[in-house]
Tab-separated table of C-alpha atoms in Angstrom:
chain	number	residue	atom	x	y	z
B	11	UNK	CA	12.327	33.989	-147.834
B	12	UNK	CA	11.958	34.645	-151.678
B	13	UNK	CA	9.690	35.432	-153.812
B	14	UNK	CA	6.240	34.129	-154.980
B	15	UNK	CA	3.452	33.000	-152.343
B	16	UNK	CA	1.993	29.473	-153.095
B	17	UNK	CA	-1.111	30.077	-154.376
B	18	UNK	CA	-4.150	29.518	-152.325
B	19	UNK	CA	-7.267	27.616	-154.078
B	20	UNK	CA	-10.481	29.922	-152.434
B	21	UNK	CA	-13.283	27.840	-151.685
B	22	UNK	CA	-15.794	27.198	-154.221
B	23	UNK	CA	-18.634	28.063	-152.297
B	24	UNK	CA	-20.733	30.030	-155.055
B	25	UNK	CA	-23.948	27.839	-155.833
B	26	UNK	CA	-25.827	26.946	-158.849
B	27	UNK	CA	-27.809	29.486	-159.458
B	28	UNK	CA	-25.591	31.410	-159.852
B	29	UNK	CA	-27.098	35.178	-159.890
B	30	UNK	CA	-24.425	38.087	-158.544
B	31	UNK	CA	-23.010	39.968	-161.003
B	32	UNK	CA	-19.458	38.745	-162.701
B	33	UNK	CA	-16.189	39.870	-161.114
B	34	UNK	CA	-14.776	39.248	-158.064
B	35	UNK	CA	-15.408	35.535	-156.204
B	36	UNK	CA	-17.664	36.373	-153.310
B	37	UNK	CA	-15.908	35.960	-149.557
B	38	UNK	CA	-18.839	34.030	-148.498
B	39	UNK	CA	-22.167	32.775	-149.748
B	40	UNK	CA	-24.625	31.616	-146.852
B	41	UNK	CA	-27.849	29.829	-148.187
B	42	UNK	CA	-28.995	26.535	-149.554
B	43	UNK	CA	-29.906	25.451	-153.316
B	44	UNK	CA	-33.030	26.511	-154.190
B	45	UNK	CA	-33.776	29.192	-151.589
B	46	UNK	CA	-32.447	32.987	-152.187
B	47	UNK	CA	-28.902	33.206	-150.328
B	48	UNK	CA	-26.951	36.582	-149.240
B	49	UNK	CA	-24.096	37.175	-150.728
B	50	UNK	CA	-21.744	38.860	-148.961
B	51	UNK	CA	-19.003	40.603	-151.319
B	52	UNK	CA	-15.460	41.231	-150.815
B	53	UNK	CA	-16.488	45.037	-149.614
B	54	UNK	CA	-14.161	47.901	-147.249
B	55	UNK	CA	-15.268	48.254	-143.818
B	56	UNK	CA	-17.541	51.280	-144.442
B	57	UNK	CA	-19.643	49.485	-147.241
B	58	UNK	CA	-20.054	46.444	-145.399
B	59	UNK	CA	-22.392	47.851	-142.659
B	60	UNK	CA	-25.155	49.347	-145.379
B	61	UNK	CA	-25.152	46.119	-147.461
B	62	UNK	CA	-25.475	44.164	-144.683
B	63	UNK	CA	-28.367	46.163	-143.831
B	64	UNK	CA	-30.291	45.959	-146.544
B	65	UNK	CA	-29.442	42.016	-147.130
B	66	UNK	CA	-30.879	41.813	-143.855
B	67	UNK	CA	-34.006	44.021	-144.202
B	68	UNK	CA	-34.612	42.421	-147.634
B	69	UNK	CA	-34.545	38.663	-146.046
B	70	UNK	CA	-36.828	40.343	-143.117
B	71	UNK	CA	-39.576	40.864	-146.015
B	72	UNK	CA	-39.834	37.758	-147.085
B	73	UNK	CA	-42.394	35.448	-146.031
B	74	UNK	CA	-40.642	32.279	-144.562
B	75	UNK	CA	-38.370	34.672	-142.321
B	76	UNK	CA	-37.123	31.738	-139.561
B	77	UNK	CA	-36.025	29.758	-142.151
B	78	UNK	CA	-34.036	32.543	-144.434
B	79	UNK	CA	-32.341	34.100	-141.268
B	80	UNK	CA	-31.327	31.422	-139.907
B	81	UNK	CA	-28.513	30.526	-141.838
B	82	UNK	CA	-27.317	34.432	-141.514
B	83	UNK	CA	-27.522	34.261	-137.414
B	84	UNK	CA	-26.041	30.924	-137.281
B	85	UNK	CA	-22.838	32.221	-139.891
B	86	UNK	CA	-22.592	35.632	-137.611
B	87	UNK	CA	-22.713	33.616	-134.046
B	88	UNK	CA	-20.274	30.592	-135.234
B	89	UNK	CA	-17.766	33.331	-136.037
B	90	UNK	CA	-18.170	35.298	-133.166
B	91	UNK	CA	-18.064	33.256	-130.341
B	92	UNK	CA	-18.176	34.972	-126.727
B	93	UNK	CA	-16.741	32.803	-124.088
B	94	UNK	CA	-16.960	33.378	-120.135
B	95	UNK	CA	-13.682	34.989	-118.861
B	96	UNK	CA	-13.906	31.901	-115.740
B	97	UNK	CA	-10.077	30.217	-114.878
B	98	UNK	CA	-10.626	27.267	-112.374
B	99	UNK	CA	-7.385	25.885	-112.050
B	100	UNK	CA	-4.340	25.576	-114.396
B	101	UNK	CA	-5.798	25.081	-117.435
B	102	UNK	CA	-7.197	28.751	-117.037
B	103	UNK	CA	-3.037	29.718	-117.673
B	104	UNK	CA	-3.332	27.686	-121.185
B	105	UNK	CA	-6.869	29.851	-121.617
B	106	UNK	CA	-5.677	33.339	-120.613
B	107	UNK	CA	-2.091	32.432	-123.592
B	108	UNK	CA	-4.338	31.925	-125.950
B	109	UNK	CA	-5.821	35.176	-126.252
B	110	UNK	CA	-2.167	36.571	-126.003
B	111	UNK	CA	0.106	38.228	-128.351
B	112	UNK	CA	1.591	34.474	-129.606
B	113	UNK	CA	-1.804	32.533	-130.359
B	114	UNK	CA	-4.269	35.348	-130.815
B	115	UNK	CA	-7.440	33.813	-130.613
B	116	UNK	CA	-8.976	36.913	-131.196
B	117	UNK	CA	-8.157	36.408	-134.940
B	118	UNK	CA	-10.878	33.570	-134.756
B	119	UNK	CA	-13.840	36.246	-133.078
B	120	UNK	CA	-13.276	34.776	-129.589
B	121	UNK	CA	-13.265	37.460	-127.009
B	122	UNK	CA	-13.856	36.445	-123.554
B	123	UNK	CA	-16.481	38.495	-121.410
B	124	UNK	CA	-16.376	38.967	-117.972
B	125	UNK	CA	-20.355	38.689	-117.435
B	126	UNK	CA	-22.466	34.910	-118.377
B	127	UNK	CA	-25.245	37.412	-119.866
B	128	UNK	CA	-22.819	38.286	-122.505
B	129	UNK	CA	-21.352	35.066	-123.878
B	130	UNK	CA	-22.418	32.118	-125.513
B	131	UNK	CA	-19.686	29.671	-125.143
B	132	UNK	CA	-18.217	28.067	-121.496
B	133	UNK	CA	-14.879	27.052	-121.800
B	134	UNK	CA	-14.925	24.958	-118.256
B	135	UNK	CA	-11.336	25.225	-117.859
B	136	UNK	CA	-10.139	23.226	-114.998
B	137	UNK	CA	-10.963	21.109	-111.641
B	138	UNK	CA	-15.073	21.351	-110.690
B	139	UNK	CA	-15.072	20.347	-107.561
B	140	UNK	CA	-18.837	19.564	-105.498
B	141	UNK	CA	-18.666	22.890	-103.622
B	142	UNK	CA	-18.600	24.931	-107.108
B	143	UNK	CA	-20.871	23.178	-109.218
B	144	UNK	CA	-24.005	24.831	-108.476
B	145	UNK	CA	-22.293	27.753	-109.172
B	146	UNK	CA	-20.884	26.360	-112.825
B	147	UNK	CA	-24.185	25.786	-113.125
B	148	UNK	CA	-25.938	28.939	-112.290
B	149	UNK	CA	-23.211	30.352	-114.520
B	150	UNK	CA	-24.546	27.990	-117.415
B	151	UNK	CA	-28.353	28.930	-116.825
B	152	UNK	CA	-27.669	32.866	-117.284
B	153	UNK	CA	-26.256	32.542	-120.464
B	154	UNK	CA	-28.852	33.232	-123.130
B	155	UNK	CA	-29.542	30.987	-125.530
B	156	UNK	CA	-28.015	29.576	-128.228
B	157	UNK	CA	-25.180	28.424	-126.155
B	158	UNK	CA	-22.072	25.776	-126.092
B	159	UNK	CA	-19.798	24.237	-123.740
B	160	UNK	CA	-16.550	23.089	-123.919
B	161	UNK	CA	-14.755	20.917	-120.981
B	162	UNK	CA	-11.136	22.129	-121.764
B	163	UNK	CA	-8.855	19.600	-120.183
B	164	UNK	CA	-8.713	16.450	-118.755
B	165	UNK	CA	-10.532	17.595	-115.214
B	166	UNK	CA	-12.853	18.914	-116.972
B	167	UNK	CA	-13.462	16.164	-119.290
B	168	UNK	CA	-13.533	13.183	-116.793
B	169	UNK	CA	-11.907	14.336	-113.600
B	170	UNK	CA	-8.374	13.485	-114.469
B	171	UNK	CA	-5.968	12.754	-111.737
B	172	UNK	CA	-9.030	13.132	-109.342
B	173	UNK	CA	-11.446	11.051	-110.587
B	174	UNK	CA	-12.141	9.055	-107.542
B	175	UNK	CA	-11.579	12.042	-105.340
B	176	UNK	CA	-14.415	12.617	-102.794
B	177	UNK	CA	-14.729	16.339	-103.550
B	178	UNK	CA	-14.104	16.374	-107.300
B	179	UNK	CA	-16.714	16.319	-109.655
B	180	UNK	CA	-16.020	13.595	-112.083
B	181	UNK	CA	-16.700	15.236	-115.323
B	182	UNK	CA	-18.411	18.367	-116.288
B	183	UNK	CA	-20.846	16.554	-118.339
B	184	UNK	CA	-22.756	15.484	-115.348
B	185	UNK	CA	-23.445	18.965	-114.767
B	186	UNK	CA	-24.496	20.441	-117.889
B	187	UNK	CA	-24.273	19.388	-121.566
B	188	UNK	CA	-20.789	19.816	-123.437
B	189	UNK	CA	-19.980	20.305	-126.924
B	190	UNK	CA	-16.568	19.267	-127.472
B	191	UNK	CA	-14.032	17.548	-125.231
B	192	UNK	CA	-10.112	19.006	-125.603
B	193	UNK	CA	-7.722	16.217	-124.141
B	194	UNK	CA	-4.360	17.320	-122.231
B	195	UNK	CA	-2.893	18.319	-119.168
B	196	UNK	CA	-3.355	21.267	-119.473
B	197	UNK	CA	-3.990	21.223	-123.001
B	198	UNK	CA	-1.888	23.776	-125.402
B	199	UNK	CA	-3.540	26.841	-126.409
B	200	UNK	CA	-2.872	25.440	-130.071
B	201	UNK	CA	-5.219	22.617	-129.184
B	202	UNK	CA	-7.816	25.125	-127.692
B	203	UNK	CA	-7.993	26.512	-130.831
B	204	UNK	CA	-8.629	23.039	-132.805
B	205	UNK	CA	-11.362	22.854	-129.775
B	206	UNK	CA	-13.113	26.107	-131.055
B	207	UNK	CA	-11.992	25.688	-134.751
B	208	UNK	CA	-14.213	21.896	-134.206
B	209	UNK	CA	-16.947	23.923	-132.590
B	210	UNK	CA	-17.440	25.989	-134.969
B	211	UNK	CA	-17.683	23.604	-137.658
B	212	UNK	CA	-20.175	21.313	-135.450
B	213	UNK	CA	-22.324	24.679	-135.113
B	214	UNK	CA	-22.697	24.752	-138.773
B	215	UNK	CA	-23.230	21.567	-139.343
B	216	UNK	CA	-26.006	21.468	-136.544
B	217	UNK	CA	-27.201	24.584	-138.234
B	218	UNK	CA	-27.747	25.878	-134.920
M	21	UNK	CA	9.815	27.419	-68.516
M	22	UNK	CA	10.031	23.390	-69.229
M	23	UNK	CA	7.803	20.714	-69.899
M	24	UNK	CA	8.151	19.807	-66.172
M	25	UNK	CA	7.479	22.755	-64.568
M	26	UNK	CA	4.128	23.253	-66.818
M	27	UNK	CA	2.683	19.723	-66.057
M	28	UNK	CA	3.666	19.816	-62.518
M	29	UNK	CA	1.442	23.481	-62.508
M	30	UNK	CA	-1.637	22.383	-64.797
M	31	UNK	CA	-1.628	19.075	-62.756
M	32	UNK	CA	-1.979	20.624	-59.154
M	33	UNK	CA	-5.118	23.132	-61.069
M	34	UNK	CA	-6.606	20.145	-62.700
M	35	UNK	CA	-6.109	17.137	-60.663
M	36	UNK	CA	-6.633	14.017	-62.355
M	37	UNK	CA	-7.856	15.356	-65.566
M	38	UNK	CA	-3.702	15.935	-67.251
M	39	UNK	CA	-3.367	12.345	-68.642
M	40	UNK	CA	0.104	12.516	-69.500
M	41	UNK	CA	2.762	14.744	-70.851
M	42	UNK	CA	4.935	13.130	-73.773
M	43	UNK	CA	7.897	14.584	-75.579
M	44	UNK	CA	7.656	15.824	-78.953
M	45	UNK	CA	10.093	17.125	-81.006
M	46	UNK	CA	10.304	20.718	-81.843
M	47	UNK	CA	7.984	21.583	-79.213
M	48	UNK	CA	7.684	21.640	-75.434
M	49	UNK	CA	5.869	18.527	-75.138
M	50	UNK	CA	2.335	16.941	-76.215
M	51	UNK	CA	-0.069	17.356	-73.232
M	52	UNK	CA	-2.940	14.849	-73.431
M	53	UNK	CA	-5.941	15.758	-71.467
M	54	UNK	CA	-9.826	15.125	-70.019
M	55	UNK	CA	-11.885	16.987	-72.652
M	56	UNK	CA	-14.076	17.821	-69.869
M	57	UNK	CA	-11.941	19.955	-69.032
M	58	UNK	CA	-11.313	21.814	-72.454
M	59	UNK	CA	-12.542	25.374	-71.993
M	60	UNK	CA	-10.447	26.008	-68.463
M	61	UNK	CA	-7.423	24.658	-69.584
M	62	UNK	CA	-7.209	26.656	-72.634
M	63	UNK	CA	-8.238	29.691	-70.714
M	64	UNK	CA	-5.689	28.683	-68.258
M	65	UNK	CA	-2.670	28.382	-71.152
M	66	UNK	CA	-3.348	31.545	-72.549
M	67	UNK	CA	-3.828	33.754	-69.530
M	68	UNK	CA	-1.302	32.080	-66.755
M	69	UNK	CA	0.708	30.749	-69.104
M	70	UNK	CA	1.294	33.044	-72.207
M	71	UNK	CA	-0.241	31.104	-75.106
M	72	UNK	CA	-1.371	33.560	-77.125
M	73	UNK	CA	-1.507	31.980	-80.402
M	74	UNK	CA	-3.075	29.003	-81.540
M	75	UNK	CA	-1.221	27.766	-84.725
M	76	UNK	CA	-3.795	24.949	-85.542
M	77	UNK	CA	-6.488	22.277	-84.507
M	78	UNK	CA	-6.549	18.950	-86.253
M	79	UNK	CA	-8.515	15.621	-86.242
M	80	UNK	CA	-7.758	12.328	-87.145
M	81	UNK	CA	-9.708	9.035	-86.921
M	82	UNK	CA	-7.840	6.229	-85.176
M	83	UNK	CA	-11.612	3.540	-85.703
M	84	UNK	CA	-11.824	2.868	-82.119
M	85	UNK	CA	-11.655	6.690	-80.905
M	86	UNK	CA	-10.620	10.178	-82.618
M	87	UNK	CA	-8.322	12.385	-81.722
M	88	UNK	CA	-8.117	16.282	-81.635
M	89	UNK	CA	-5.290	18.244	-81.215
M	90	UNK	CA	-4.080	21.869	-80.832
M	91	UNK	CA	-0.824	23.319	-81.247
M	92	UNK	CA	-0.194	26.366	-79.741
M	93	UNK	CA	2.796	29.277	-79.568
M	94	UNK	CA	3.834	30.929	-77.140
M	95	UNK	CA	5.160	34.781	-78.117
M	96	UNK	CA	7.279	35.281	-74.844
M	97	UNK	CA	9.086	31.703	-74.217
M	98	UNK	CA	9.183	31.489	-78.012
M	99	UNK	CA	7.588	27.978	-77.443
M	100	UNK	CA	5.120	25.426	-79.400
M	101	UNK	CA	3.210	23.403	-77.103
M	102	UNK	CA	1.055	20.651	-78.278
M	103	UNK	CA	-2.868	19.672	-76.895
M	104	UNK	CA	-4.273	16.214	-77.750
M	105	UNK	CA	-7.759	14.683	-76.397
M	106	UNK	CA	-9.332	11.334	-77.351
M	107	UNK	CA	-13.086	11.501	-78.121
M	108	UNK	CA	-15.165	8.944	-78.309
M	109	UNK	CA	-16.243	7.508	-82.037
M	110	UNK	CA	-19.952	7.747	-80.693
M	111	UNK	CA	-19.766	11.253	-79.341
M	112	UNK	CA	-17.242	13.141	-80.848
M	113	UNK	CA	-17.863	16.181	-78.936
M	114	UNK	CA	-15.773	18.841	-77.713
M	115	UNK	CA	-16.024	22.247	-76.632
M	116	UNK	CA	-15.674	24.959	-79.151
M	117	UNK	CA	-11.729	27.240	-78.412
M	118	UNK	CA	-13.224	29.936	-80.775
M	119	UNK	CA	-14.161	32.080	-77.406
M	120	UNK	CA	-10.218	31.922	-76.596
M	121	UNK	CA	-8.817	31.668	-79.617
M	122	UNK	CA	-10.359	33.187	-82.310
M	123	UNK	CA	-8.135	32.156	-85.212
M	124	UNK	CA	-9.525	28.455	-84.423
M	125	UNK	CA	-12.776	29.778	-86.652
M	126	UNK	CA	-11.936	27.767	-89.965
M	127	UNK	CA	-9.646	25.046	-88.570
M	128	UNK	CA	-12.626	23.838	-86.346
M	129	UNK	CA	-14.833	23.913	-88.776
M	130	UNK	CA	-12.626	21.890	-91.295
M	131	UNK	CA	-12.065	18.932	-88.545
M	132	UNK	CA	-16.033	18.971	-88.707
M	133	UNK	CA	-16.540	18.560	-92.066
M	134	UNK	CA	-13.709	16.111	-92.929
M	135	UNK	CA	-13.454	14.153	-89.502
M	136	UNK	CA	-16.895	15.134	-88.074
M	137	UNK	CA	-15.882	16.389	-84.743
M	138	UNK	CA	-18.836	18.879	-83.190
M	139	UNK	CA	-17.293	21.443	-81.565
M	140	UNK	CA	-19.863	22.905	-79.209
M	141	UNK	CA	-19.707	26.890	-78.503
M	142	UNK	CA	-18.780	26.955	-81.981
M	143	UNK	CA	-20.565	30.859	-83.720
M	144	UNK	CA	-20.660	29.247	-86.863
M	145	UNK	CA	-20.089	25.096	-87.415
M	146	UNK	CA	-20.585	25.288	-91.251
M	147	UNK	CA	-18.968	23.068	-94.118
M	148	UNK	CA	-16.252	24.512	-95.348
M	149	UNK	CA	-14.552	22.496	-97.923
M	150	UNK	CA	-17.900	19.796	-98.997
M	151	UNK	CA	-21.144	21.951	-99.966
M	152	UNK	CA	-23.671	22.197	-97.688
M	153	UNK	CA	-26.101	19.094	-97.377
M	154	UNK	CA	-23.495	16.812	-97.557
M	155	UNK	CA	-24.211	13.741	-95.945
M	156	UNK	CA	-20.586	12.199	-95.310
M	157	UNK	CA	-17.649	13.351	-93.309
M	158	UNK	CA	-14.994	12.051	-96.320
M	159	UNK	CA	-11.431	11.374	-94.114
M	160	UNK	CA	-13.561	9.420	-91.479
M	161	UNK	CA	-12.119	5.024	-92.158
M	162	UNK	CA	-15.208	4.042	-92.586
M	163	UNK	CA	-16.402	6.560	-95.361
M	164	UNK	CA	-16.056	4.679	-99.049
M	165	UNK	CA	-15.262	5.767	-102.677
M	166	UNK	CA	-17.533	6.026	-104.966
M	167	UNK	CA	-16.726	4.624	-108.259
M	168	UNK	CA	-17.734	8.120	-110.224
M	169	UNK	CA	-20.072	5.934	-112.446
M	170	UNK	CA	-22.879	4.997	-109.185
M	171	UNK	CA	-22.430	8.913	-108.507
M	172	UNK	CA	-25.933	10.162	-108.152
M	173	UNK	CA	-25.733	13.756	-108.995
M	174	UNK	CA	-28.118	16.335	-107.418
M	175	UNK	CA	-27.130	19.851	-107.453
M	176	UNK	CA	-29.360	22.655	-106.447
M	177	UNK	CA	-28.431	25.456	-108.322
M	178	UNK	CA	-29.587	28.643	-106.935
């Protein structure tokens, strides 16, 4: 292991108009051309909670506020997404090593909750059969609003091995609406990650 | 005890209602009986005869009749002994062993829901394994697959 680290090209997110002062590239810039946009400086922990503030309360004074915050909630919830700490069946193992020492989801802002009312994200890991599904579903309906769903697996996706199984439901998507399939049996936590990393980019695409 | 000595001794209590005796490996026999009968016999096995446990109770669908059967253990001959009673496919009823043997609770209520076998006496004949207001009873021949496309969901979610 020598030396010099490649060098990483940051994104080029700055826009046009172009109007923070020179110096450092920005971490992030959340807005759209022609509209004032946060800006959201490379800052140390204890600077970023006042500036964030008065972004904020700044962007609360202005007249279109839906439109201006949006962009700010929908940056802030893609990056922190909650999901429901739920294992059905094996896939649940792949679930639980991915927020361990070796694949660290955390690193992404996904920390799973033990209560619906706190997350925004169900990671249906495993086998639904007929005798839980009003109870995934009940699950679903307490989670507040904005909220995703992700069929990990390929139970969860289409029933897998049990598709024509009396007591199996054949697909979560039957049950409630799902944002992004991961394939596998049970899938790797690497690919659980792709799953979230692909949410999160659908999220700000939808500009949810 | 042997197989012999019990059939000869539930025979002379309930004449004409022990069909046969057969022998089953493993065990000290398969006793097929009346299930008119039901409630004394059991009663009978586990008080004259020292069957204390009852290890399980089954179901299966033979089209023309179903079948239940028991298999019970005996804690001081160190014995299994197997029960078996056909039913009829239009009246699968039988009464309920619950009141003898308690730990038939779940079993009986699985050979309902998969086999649809009514087990009368029963405290609490529930689904077990299919949620409740399911119309089918799924290991019976004549129940069919559903292709999971001509599924018609309904879920009441409560």
């Amino acid at each position: 292991m020598s030396g010099q680290a490649p060098e990483v090209p940051r994104p080029a997110v700055r826009p046009q108009t172009d109007a923070s002062p020179a110096g450092d590239l920005p971490l992030a810039v959340i807005g759209q051309p022609g509209v004032p946009f946060v800006e959201i400086e490379t800052l140390r922990a204890r600077e970023f909670i006042p500036a964030a503030k008065e972004a904020l309360s700044s962007l609360l004074k202005e007249q279109a506020q839906g439109k201006l915050i949006r962009p700010v909630f929908n940056w802030a919830g893609r990056n922190s997404l909650f999901p429901l700490h739920w294992g059905l069946a094996c896939c649940a193992i792949e679930f639980a090593a991915a927020f361990g020492a070796r694949w660290d989801a955390e690193r992404f802002g996904v920390v799973p909750r033990s209560s619906p009312r706190q997350c925004d994200l169900l990671i249906v890991n495993g086998t639904v059969t007929w005798k839980v599904a009003h109870k995934l579903i009940a699950l679903y309906e307490q989670m507040p609003e904005p909220k995703w769903a992700i069929a990990m697996g390929n139970c969860a996706t289409g029933g897998g091995p049990f598709r024509t199984a009396y007591s199996v439901v054949p697909g979560v998507d039957k049950l409630i609406p799902v944002d992004v399939y991961i394939a596998g049996c049970p899938p790797r936590p690497e690919n659980m990650l792709d799953g979230i990393l692909r949410l999160e980019q659908l999220i700000k695409e939808r500009g949810e | 005890m042997d197989a012999k000595q019990l059939s000869d001794g539930l025979a002379t209590r309930f004449p004409g209602k022990i069909l046969g005796v057969d022998p089953l490996d493993g065990t000290l026999g398969r006793i097929r009986f009346d299930p008119a009968v039901a409630t004394d016999l059991f009663r009978s096995l586990r008080d004259d005869y020292q069957f204390t446990h009852l290890t399980l109770v089954g179901a299966t669908d033979w089209i023309d009749h179903r079948e239940v059967f028991y298999v019970l253990w005996s804690d001081t001959d160190r014995l299994y002994l197997v029960l078996s009673a056909n039913l009829p496919t239009d009246a699968p009823v039988i009464a309920s062993s619950v009141p003898i043997w308690p730990s038939a609770n779940a079993h009986e209520r699985e050979a309902w829901d998969l086999v649809g076998v009514k087990f009368e006496g029963h405290p609490d004949l529930r689904r077990i394994f299919m949620p409740e207001g399911y119309a089918y009873h799924p290991l019976l021949r004549s129940f069919k697959i559903h292709e999971p496309e001509d599924l018609e969901v309904k879920v009441r979610s409560d």
